[in-house]
PDB file of C-alpha atoms in Angstrom:
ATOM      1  CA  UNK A   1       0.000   0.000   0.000  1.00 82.00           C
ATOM      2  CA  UNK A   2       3.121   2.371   1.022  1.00 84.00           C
ATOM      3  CA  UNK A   3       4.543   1.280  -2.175  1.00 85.00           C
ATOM      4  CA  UNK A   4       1.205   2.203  -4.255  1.00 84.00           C
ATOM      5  CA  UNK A   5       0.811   5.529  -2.636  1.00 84.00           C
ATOM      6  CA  UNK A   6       4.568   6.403  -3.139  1.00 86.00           C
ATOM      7  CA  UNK A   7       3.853   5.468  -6.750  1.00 86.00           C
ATOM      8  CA  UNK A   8       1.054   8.004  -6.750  1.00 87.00           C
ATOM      9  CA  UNK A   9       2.781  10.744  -5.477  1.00 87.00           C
ATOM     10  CA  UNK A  10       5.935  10.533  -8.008  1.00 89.00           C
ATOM     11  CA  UNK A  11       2.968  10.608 -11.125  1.00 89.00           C
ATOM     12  CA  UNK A  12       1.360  13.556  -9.447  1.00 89.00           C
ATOM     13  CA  UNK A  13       5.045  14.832  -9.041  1.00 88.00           C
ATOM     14  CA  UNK A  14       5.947  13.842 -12.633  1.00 89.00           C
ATOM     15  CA  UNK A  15       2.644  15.783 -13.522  1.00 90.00           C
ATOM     16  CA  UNK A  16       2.551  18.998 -11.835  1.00 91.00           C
ATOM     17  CA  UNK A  17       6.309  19.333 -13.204  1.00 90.00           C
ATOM     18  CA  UNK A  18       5.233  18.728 -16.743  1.00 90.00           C
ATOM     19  CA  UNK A  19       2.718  21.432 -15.987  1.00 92.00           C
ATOM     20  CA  UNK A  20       4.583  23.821 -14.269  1.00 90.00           C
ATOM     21  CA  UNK A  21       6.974  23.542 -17.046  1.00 92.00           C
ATOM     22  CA  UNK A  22       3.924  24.131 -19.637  1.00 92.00           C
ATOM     23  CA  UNK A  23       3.066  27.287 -18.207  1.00 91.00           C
ATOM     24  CA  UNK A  24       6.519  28.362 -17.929  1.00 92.00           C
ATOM     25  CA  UNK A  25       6.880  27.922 -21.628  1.00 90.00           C
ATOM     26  CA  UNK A  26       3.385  29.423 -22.282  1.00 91.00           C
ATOM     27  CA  UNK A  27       4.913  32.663 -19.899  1.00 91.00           C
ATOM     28  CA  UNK A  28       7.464  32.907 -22.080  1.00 90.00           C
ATOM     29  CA  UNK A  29       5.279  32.915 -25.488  1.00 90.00           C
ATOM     30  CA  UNK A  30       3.162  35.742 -23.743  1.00 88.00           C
ATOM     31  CA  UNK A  31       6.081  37.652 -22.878  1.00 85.00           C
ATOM     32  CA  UNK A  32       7.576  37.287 -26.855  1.00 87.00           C
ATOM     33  CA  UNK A  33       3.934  37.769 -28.128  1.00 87.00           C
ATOM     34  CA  UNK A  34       4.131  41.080 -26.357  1.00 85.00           C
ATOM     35  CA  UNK A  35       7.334  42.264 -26.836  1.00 83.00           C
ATOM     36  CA  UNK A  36       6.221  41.345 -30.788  1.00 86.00           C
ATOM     37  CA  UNK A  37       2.973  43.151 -30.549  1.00 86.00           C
ATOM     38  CA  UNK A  38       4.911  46.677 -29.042  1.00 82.00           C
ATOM     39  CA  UNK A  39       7.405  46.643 -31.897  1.00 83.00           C
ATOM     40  CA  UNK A  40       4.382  46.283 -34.567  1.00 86.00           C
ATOM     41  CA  UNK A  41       2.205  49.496 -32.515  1.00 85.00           C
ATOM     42  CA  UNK A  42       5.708  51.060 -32.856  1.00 82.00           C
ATOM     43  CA  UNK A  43       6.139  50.257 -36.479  1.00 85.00           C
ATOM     44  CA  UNK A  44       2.746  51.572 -37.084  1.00 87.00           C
ATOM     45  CA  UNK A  45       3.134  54.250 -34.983  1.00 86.00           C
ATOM     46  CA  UNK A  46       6.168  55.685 -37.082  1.00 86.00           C
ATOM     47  CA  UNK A  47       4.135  54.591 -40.570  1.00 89.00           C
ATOM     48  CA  UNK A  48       1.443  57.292 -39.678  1.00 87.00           C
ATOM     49  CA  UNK A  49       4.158  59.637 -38.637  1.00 87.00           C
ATOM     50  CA  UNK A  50       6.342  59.541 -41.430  1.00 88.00           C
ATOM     51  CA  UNK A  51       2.565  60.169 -42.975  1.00 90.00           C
ATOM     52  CA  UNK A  52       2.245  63.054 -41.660  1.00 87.00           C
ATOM     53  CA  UNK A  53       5.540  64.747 -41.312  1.00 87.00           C
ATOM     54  CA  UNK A  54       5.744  64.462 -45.452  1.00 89.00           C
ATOM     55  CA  UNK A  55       1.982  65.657 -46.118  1.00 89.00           C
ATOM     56  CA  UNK A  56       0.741  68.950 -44.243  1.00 87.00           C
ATOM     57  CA  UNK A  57      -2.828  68.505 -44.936  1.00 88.00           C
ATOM     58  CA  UNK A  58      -1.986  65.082 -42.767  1.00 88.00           C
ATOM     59  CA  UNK A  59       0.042  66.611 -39.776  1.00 87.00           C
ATOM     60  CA  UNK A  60      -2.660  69.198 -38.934  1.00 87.00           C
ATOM     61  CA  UNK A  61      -4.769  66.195 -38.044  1.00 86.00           C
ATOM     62  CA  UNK A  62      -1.917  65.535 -34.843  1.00 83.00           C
ATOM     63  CA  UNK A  63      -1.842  68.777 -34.018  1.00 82.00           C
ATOM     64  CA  UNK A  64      -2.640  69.253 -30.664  1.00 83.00           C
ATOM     65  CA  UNK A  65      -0.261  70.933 -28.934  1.00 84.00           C
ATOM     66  CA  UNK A  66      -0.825  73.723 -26.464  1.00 79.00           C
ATOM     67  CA  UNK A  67       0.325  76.443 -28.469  1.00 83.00           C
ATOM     68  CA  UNK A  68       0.001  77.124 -32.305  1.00 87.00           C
ATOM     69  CA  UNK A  69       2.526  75.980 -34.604  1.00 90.00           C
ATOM     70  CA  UNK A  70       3.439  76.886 -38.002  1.00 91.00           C
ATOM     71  CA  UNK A  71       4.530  73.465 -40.415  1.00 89.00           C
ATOM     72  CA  UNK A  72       7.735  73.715 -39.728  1.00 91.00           C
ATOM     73  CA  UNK A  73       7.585  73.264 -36.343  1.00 93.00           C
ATOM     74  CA  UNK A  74       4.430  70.319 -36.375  1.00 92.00           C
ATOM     75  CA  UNK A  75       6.997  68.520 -38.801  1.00 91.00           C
ATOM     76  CA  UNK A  76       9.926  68.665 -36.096  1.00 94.00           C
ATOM     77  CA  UNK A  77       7.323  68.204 -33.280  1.00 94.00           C
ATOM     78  CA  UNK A  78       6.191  64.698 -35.062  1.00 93.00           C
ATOM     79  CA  UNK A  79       9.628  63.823 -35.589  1.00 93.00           C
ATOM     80  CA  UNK A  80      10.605  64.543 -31.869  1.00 94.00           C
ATOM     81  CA  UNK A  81       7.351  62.408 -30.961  1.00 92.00           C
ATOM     82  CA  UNK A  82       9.204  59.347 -33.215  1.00 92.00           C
ATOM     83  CA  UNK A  83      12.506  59.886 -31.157  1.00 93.00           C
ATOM     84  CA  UNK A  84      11.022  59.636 -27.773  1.00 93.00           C
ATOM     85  CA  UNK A  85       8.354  57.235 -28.585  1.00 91.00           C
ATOM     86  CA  UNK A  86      11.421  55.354 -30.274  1.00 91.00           C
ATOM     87  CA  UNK A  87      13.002  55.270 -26.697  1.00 93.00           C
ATOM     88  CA  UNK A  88      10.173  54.471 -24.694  1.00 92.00           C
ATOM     89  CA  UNK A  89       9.224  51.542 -26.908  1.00 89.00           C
ATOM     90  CA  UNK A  90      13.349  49.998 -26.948  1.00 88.00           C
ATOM     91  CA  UNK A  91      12.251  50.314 -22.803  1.00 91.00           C
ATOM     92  CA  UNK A  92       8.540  48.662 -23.108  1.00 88.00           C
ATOM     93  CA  UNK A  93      10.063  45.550 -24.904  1.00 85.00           C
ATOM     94  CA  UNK A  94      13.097  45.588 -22.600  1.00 86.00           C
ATOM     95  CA  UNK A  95      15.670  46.576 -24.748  1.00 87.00           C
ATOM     96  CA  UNK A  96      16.977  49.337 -22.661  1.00 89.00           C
ATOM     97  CA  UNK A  97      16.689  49.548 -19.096  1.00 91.00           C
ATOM     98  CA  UNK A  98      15.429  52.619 -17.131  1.00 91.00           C
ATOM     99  CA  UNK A  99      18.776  53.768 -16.380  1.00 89.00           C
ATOM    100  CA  UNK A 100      20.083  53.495 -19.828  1.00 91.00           C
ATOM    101  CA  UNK A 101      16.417  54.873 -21.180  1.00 93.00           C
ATOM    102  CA  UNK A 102      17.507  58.323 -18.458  1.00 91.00           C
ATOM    103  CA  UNK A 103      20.800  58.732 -19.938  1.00 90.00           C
ATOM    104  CA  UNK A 104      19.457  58.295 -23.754  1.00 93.00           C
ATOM    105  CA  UNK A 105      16.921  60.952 -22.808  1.00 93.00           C
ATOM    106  CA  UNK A 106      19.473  63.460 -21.066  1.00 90.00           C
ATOM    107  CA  UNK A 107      20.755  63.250 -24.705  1.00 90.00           C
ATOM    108  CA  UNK A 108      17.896  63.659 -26.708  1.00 93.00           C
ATOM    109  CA  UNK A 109      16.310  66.248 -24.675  1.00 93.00           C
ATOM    110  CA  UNK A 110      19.638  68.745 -25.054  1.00 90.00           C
ATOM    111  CA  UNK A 111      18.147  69.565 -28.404  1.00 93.00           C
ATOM    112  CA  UNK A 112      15.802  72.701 -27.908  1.00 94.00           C
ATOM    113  CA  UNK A 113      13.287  71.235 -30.549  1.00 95.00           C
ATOM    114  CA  UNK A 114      12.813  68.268 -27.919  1.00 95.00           C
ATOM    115  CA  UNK A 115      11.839  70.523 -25.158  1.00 94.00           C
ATOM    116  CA  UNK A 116      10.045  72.676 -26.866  1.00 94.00           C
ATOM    117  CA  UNK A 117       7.774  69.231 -28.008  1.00 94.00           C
ATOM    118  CA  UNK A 118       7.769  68.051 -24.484  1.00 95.00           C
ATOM    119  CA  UNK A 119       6.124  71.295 -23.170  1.00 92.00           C
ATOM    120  CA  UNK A 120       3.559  71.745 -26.246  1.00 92.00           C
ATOM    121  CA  UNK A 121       2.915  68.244 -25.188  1.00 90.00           C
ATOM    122  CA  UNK A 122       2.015  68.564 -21.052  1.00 89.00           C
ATOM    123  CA  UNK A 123      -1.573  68.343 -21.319  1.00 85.00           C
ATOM    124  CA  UNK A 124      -1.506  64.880 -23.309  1.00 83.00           C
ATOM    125  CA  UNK A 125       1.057  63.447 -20.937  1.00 84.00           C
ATOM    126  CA  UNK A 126      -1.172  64.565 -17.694  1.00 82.00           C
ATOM    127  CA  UNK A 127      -4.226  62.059 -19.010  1.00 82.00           C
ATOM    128  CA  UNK A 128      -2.140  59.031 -18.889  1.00 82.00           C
ATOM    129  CA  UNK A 129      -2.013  59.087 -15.089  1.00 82.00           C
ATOM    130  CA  UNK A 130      -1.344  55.826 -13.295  1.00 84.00           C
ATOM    131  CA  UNK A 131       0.338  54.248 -16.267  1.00 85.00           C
ATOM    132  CA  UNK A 132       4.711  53.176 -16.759  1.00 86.00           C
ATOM    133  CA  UNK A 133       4.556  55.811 -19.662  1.00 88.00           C
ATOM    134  CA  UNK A 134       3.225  58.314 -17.081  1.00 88.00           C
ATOM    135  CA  UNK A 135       5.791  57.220 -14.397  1.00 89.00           C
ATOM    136  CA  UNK A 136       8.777  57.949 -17.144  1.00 91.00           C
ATOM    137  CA  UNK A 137       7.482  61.757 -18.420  1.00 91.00           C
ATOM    138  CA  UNK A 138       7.513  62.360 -15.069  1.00 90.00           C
ATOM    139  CA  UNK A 139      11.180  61.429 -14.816  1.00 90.00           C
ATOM    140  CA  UNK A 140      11.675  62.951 -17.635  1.00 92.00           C
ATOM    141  CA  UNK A 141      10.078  66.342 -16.194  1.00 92.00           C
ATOM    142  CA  UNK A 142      12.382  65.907 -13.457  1.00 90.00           C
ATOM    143  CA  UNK A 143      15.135  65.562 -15.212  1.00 88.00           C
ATOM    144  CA  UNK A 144      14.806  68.425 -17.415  1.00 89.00           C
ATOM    145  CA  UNK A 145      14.445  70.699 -14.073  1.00 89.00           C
ATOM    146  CA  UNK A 146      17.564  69.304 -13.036  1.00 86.00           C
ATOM    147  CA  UNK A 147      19.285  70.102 -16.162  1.00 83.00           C
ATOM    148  CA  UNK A 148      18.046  74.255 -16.262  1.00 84.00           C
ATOM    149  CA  UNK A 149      18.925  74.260 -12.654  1.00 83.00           C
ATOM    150  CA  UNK A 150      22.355  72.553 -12.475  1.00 77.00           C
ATOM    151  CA  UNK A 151      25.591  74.619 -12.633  1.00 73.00           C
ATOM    152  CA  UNK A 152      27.357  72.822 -15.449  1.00 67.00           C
ATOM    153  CA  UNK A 153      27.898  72.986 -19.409  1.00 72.00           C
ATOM    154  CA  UNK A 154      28.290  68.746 -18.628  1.00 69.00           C
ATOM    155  CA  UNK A 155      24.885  67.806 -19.203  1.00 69.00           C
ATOM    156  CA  UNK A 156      25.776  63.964 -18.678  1.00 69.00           C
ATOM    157  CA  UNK A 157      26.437  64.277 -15.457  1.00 68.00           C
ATOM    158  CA  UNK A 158      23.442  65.969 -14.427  1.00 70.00           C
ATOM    159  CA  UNK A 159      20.478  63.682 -13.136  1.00 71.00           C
ATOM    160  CA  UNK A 160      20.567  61.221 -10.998  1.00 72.00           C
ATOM    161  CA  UNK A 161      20.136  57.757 -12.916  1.00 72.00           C
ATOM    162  CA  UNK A 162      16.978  55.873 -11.647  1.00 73.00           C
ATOM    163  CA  UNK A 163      18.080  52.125  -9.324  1.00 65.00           C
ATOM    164  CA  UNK A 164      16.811  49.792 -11.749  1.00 52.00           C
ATOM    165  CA  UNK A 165      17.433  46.537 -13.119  1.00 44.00           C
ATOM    166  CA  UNK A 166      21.304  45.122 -14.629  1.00 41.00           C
ATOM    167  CA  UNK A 167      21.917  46.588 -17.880  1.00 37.00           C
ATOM    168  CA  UNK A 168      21.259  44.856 -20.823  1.00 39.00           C
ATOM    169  CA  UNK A 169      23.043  44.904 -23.837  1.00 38.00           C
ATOM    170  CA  UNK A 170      20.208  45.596 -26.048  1.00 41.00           C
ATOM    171  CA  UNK A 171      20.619  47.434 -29.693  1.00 43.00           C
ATOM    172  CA  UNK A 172      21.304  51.531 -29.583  1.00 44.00           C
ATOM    173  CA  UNK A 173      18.108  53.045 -29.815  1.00 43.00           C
ATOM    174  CA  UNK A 174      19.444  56.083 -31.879  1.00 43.00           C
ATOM    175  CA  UNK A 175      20.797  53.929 -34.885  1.00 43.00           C
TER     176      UNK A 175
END
C-alpha cells in the first residue's frame, strides 16, 4: 500500500512538473507575443508619422499641442514624438533599461526642438495618469528641471540615474 501511494505521489510529481513547465513555456510565449505586438504598434506608430511629417494637410490632423505651430515646427514636433516614442518603446520591450532609457533621454532632450515638443505636449502626458509611460514623463520632467537648474555645461552628469534593473546589452536606440 506504502509502495502504491509512493507510486502516486511521483505521477502527481511527474505531472505537476510537466505542468509547471507548460506554463513556464506558455509565460514565455506571452512575454515574446508582447514584446512582438509593441514593436508592430511602434512600427505603425512611425508609418502614420512619417505620414504626416511628409503631407501637411496630414500633420494638422496631430496637431494638438498647447500652443500654435506653423509646419515647420508640427513637422519637427512629429519627428521629436518618433525619437522619444522610439526610446520608450526599446524600454517597453526591454531593450533598454530605465537607467540606460535616463541617460538616452538626457541626450535627446539637449536639443531645444525636444523641449520645446515636451512642453507643447504637457496636457496629453497629464491624461495618462497611473500608467509606466506616465511614471517615465515624469522622470523625464524631473530631469529636465535638473538640467536648467544645475551649474554645469556637462549635461551627462546631471540627473541622478533611476536604481533599476542590470543593464542589458540591447541594440542603440538612436541607430
Amino acid at each position: 500500500m506504502a509502495a502504491g501511494a509512493c507510486a502516486a505521489m511521483a505521477t502527481q510529481r511527474h505531472t505537476l512538473d510537466a505542468i509547471n513547465k507548460r506554463l513556464q513555456h506558455l509565460e514565455k510565449q506571452a512575454r515574446h507575443q508582447q514584446q512582438a505586438n509593441l514593436a508592430m504598434q511602434q512600427r505603425q506608430h512611425w508609418e502614420l508619422l512619417s505620414k504626416a511629417i511628409d503631407d501637411p494637410d496630414l500633420a494638422e490632423v496631430l496637431d494638438t499641442y498647447e500652443v500654435p505651430v506653423d509646419a515647420q515646427k508640427r513637422r519637427q514636433y512629429l519627428f521629436a514624438n518618433a525619437l522619444y516614442t522610439n526610446l520608450l518603446c526599446y524600454h517597453r520591450i526591454g531593450n533598454v533599461t530605465r537607467d540606460e532609457f535616463f541617460k538616452y533621454a538626457r541626450g535627446i532632450f539637449q536639443n531645444p526642438i525636444v523641449r520645446d515638443y515636451w512642453d507643447a505636449t504637457r496636457q496629453q502626458r497629464a491624461s495618462i495618469k497611473g500608467t509606466e509611460e506616465a511614471e517615465l514623463g515624469r522622470l523625464i520632467d524631473d530631469l529636465l528641471v535638473q538640467l536648467d537648474e544645475a551649474d554645469t555645461d556637462e549635461w551627462w552628469v546631471v540627473g541622478d540615474p533611476p536604481v533599476g534593473p542590470e543593464p542589458t546589452s540591447g541594440p542603440d536606440p538612436h541607430g
